[in-house]
CSV table of C-alpha atoms and ligand atoms in Angstrom, one decimal:
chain,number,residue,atom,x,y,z
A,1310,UNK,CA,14.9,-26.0,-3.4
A,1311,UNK,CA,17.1,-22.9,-2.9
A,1312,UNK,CA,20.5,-23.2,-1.1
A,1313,UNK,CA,19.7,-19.9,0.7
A,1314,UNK,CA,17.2,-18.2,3.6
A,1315,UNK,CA,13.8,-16.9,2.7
A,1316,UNK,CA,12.5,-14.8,5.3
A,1317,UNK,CA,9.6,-12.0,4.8
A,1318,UNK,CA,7.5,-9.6,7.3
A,1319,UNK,CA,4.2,-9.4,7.6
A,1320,UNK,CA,1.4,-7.9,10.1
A,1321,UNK,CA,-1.1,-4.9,10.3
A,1322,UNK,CA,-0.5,-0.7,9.4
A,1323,UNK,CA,2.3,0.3,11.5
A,1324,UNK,CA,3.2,-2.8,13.4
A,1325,UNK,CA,6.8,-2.6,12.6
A,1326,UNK,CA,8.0,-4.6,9.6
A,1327,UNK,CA,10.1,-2.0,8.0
A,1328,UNK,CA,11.6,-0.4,11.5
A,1329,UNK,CA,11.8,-5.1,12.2
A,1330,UNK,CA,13.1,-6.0,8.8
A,1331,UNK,CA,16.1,-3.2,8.8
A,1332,UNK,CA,17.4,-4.1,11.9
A,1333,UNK,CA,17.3,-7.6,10.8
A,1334,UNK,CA,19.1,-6.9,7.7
A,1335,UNK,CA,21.6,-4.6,9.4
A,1336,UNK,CA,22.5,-7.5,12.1
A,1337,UNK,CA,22.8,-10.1,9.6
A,1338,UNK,CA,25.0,-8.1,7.8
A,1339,UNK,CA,27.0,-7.0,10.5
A,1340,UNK,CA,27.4,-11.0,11.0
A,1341,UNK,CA,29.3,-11.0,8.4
A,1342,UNK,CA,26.0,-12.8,5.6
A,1343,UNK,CA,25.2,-12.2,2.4
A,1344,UNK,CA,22.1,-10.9,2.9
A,1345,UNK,CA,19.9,-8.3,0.4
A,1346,UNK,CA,16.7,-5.9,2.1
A,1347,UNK,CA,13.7,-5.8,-0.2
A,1348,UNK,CA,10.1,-4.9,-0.2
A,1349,UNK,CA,6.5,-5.4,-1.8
A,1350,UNK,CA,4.7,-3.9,-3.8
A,1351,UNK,CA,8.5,-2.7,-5.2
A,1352,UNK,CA,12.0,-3.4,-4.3
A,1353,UNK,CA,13.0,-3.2,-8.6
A,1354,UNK,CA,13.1,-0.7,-10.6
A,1355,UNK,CA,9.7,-1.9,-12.6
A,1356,UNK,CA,8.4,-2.6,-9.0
A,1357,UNK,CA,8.6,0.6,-7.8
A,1358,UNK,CA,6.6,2.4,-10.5
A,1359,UNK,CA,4.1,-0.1,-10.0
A,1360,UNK,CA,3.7,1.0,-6.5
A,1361,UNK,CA,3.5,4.2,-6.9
A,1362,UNK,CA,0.1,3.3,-9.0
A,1363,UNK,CA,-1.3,1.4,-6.1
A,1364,UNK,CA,-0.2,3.9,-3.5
A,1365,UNK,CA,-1.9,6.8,-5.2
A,1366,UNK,CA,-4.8,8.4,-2.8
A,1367,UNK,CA,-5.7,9.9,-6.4
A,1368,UNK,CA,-6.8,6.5,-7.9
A,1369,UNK,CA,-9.9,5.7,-6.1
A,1370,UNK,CA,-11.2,3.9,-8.6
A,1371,UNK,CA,-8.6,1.4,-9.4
A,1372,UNK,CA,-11.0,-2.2,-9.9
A,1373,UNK,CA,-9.6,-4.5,-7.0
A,1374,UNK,CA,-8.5,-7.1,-10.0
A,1375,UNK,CA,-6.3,-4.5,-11.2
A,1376,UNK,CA,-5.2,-4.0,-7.7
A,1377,UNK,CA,-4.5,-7.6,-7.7
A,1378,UNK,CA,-2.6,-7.9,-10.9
A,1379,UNK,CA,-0.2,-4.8,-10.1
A,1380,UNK,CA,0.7,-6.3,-6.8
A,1381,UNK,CA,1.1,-9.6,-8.7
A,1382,UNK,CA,3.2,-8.3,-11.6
A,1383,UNK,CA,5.3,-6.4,-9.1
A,1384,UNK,CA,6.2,-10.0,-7.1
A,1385,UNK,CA,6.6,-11.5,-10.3
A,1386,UNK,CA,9.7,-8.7,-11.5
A,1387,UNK,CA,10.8,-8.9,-7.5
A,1388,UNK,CA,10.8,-12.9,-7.8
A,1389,UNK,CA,12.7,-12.9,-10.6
A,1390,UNK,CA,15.6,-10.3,-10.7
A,1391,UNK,CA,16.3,-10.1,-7.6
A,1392,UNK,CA,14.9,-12.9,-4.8
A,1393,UNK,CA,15.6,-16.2,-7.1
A,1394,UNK,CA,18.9,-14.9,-8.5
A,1395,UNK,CA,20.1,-14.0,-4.7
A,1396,UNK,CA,19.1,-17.4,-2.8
A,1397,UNK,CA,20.2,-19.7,-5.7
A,1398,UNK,CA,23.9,-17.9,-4.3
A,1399,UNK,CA,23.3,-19.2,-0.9
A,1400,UNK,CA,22.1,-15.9,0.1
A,1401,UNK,CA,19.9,-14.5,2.8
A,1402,UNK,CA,16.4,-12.2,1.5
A,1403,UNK,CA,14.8,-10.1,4.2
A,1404,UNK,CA,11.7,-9.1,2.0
A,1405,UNK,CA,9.3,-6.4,4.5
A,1406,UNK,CA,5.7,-8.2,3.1
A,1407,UNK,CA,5.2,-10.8,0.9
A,1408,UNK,CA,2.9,-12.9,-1.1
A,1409,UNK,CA,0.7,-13.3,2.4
A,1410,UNK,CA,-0.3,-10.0,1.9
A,1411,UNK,CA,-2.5,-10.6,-0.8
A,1412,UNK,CA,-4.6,-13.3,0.8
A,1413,UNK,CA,-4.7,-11.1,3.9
A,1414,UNK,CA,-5.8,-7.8,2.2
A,1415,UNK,CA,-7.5,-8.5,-1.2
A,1416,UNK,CA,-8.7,-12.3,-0.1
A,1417,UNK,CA,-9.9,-11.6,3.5
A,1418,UNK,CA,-10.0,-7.7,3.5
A,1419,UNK,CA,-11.6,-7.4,-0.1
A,1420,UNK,CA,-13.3,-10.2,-0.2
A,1421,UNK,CA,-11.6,-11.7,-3.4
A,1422,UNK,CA,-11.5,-15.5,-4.4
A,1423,UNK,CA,-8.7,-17.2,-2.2
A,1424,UNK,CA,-8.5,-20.0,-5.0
A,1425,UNK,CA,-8.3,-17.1,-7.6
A,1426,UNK,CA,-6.0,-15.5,-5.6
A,1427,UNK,CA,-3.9,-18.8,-5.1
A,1428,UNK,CA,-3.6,-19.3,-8.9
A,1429,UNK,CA,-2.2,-15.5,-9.4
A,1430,UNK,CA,0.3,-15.6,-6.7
A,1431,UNK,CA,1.5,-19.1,-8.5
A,1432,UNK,CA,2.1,-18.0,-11.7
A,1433,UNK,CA,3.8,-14.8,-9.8
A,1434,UNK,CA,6.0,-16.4,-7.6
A,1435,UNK,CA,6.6,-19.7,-9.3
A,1436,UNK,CA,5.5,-21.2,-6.0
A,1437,UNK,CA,8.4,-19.7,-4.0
A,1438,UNK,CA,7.1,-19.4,-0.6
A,1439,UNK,CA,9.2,-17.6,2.2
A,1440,UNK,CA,11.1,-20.2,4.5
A,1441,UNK,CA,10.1,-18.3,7.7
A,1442,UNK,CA,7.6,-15.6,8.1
A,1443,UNK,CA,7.2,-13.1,11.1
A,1444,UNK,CA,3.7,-12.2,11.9
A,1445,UNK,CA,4.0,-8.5,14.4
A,1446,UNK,CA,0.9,-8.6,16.0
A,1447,UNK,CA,-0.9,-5.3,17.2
A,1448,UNK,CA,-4.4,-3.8,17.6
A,1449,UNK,CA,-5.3,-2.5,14.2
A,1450,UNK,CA,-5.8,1.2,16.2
A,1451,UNK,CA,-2.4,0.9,17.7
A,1452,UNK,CA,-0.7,0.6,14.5
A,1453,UNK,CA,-2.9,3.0,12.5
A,1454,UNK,CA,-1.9,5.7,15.8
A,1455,UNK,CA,1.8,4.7,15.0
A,1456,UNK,CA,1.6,5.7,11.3
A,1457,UNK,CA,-0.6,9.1,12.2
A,1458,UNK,CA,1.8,9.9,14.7
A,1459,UNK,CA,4.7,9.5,12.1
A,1460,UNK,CA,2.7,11.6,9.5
A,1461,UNK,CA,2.6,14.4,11.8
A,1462,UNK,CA,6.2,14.5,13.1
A,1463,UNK,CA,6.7,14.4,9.0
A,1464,UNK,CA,5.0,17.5,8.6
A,1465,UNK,CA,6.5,19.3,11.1
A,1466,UNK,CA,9.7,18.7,9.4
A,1467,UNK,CA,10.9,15.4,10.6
A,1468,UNK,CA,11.6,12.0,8.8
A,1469,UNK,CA,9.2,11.8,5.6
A,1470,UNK,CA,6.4,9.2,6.6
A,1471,UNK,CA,3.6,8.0,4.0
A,1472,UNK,CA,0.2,7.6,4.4
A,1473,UNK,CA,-1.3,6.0,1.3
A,1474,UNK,CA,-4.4,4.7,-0.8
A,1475,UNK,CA,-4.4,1.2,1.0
A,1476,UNK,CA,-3.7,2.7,4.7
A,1477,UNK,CA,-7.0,4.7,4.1
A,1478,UNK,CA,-9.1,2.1,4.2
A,1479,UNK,CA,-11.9,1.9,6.9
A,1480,UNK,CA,-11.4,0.2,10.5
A,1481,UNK,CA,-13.6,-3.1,9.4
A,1482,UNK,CA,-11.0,-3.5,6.4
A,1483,UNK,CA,-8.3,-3.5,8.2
A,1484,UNK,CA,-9.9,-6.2,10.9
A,1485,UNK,CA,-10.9,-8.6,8.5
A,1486,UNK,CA,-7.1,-8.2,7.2
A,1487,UNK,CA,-5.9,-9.5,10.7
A,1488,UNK,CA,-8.4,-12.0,11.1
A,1489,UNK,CA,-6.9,-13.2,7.3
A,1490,UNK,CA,-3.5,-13.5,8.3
A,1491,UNK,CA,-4.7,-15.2,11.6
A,1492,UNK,CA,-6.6,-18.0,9.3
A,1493,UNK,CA,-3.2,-17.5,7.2
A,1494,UNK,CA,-1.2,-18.6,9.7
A,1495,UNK,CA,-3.3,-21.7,11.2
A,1496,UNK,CA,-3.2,-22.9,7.6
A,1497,UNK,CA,1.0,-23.4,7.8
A,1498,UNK,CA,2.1,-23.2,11.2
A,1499,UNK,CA,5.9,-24.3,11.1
A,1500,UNK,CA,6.5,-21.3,8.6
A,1501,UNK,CA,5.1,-18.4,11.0
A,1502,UNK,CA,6.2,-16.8,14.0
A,1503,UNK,CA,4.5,-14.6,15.8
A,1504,UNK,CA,5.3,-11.8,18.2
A,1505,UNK,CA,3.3,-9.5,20.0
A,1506,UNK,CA,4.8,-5.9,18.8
A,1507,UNK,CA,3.3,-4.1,21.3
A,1508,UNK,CA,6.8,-3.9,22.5
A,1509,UNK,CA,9.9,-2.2,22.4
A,1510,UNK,CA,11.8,-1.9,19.2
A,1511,UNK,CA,15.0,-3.7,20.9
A,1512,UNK,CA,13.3,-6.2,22.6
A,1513,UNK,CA,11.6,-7.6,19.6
A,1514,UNK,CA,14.5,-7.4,17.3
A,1515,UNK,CA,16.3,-9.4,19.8
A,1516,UNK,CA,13.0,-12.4,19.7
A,1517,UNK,CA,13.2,-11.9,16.3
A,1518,UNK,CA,17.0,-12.8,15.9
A,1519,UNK,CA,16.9,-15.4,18.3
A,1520,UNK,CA,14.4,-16.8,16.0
A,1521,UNK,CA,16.6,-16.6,12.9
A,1522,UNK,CA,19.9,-18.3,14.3
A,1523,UNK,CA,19.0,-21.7,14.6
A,1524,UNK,CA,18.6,-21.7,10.5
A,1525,UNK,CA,21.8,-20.0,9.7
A,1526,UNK,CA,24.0,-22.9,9.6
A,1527,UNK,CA,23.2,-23.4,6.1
A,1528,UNK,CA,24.3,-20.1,5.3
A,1529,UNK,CA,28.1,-19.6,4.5
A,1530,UNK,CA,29.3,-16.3,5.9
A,1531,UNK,CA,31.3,-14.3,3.4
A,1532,UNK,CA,34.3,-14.1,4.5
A,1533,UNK,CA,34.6,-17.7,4.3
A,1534,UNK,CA,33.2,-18.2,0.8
B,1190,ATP,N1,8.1,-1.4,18.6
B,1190,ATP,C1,7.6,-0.2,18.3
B,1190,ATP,N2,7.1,0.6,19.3
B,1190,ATP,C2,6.7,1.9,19.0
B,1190,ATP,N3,6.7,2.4,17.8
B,1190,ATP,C3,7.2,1.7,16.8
B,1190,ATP,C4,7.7,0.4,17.0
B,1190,ATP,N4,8.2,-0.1,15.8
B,1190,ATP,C5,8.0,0.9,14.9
B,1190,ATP,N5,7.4,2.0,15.5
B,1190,ATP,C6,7.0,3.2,14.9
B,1190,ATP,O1,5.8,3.0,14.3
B,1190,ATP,C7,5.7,3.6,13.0
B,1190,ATP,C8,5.5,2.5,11.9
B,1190,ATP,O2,6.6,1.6,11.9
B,1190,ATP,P1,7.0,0.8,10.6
B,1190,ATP,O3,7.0,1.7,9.5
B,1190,ATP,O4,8.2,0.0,10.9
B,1190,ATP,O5,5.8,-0.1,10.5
B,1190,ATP,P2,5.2,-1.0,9.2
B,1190,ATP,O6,4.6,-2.2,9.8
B,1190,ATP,O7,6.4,-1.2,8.3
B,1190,ATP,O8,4.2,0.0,8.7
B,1190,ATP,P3,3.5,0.0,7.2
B,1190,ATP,O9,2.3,-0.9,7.3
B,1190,ATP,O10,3.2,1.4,6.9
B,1190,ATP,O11,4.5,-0.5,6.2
B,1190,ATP,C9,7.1,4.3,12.7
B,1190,ATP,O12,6.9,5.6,13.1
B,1190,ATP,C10,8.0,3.6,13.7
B,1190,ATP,O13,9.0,4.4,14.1
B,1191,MG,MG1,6.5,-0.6,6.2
């Protein structure tokens, strides 16, 4: 067991988790925690080459095991120089998607082994599961309008907004991914918590930190270290 807070973001396309897992970082750190902001597939520097493979509309035929295995060997580098090193310090990881994506996209939405899958994300991860894990829940549509909206204020000149290989699969992929991370979620209740984000940015950042206080007791602000 780690002495610090494990807490990742997960949900549909365009639900929130990066806007949700910033402003968590941001308060945390305002708080006065030692607290690190990551992300999957990437967050190292041998992570983020690897997703820039997956992302690639160009590589339409990447064989879903290799899909698997890149996402897998970029949690295993993440794991291991960054998210292991920073909780055995009593730290706090805010990590936007996790290993829950795998079951929910390649398991439920591909279709892939869940045992198989199980194995892989094993040998990634070392069995280091998240010790809270916020599910944003929206319409698949909803979230997919988000991102198309961002794409077009991006190419009339606003904020950069991406729209990649996995965000262009079809409406009945990214159903079956929900329905995944709603089996997900029945499977270990006390680690999720869900919240409808069909809401305001503010209002669900607040939910979201209201969630997170109760376990920061065990975390040692800095200034007091
Ligand atoms: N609560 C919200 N209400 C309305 N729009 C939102 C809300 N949260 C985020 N957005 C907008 O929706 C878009 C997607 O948000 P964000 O990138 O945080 O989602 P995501 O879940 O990380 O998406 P992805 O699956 O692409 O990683 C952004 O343009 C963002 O500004
Ligand atoms: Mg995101």
């Amino acid at each position: 067991m780690h002495r610090g807070l494990f807490i990742t973001f997960e949900g549909p396309e365009g639900a929130g988790k990066s806007t949700q897992a910033r402003r968590l970082y941001e308060r945390l750190q305002a708080a006065g925690y030692p607290v690190i902001l990551t992300r999957e597939p990437g967050g190292t520097r041998i992570g983020e080459l690897i997703r820039r493979i997956l992302i690639d509309l160009r590589h339409t035929e990447m064989a879903p095991t290799t899909e698997i295995l890149l996402f897998s060997a970029a949690r295993a580098q993440l794991v291991s120089e960054l998210i292991r090193p920073y909780l055995a310090t009593g730290g706090i990881v805010v990590c936007d998607r996790y290993a829950d994506s795998t079951f929910a996209y390649q398991g439920y939405g591909l279709g892939r082994d869940l045992e198989e899958l199980r194995v892989i994300t094993e040998v990634a991860t070392g069995g280091l599961k998240p010790d809270l894990t916020f599910y944003l829940q929206i319409d698949v549509e909803i979230g997919l309008q988000r991102k198309q909206h961002a794409r077009e204020r991006s190419e009339r000149g606003g904020q950069p907004a991406e729209w990649n290989r996995l965000d262009a699969r079809d409406l009945a992929y990214h159903r079956r991914v929900m329905h995944g991370f709603v089996e997900l979620m029945k499977q270990e209740p006390e680690r999720w918590h869900a919240l409808d984000a069909d809401q305001p940015v503010d209002e669900l950042a607040e939910q979201i930190w209201h969630a997170v206080m109760p376990l920061l007791d065990r975390i040692t602000p800095l200034a007091t270290r």
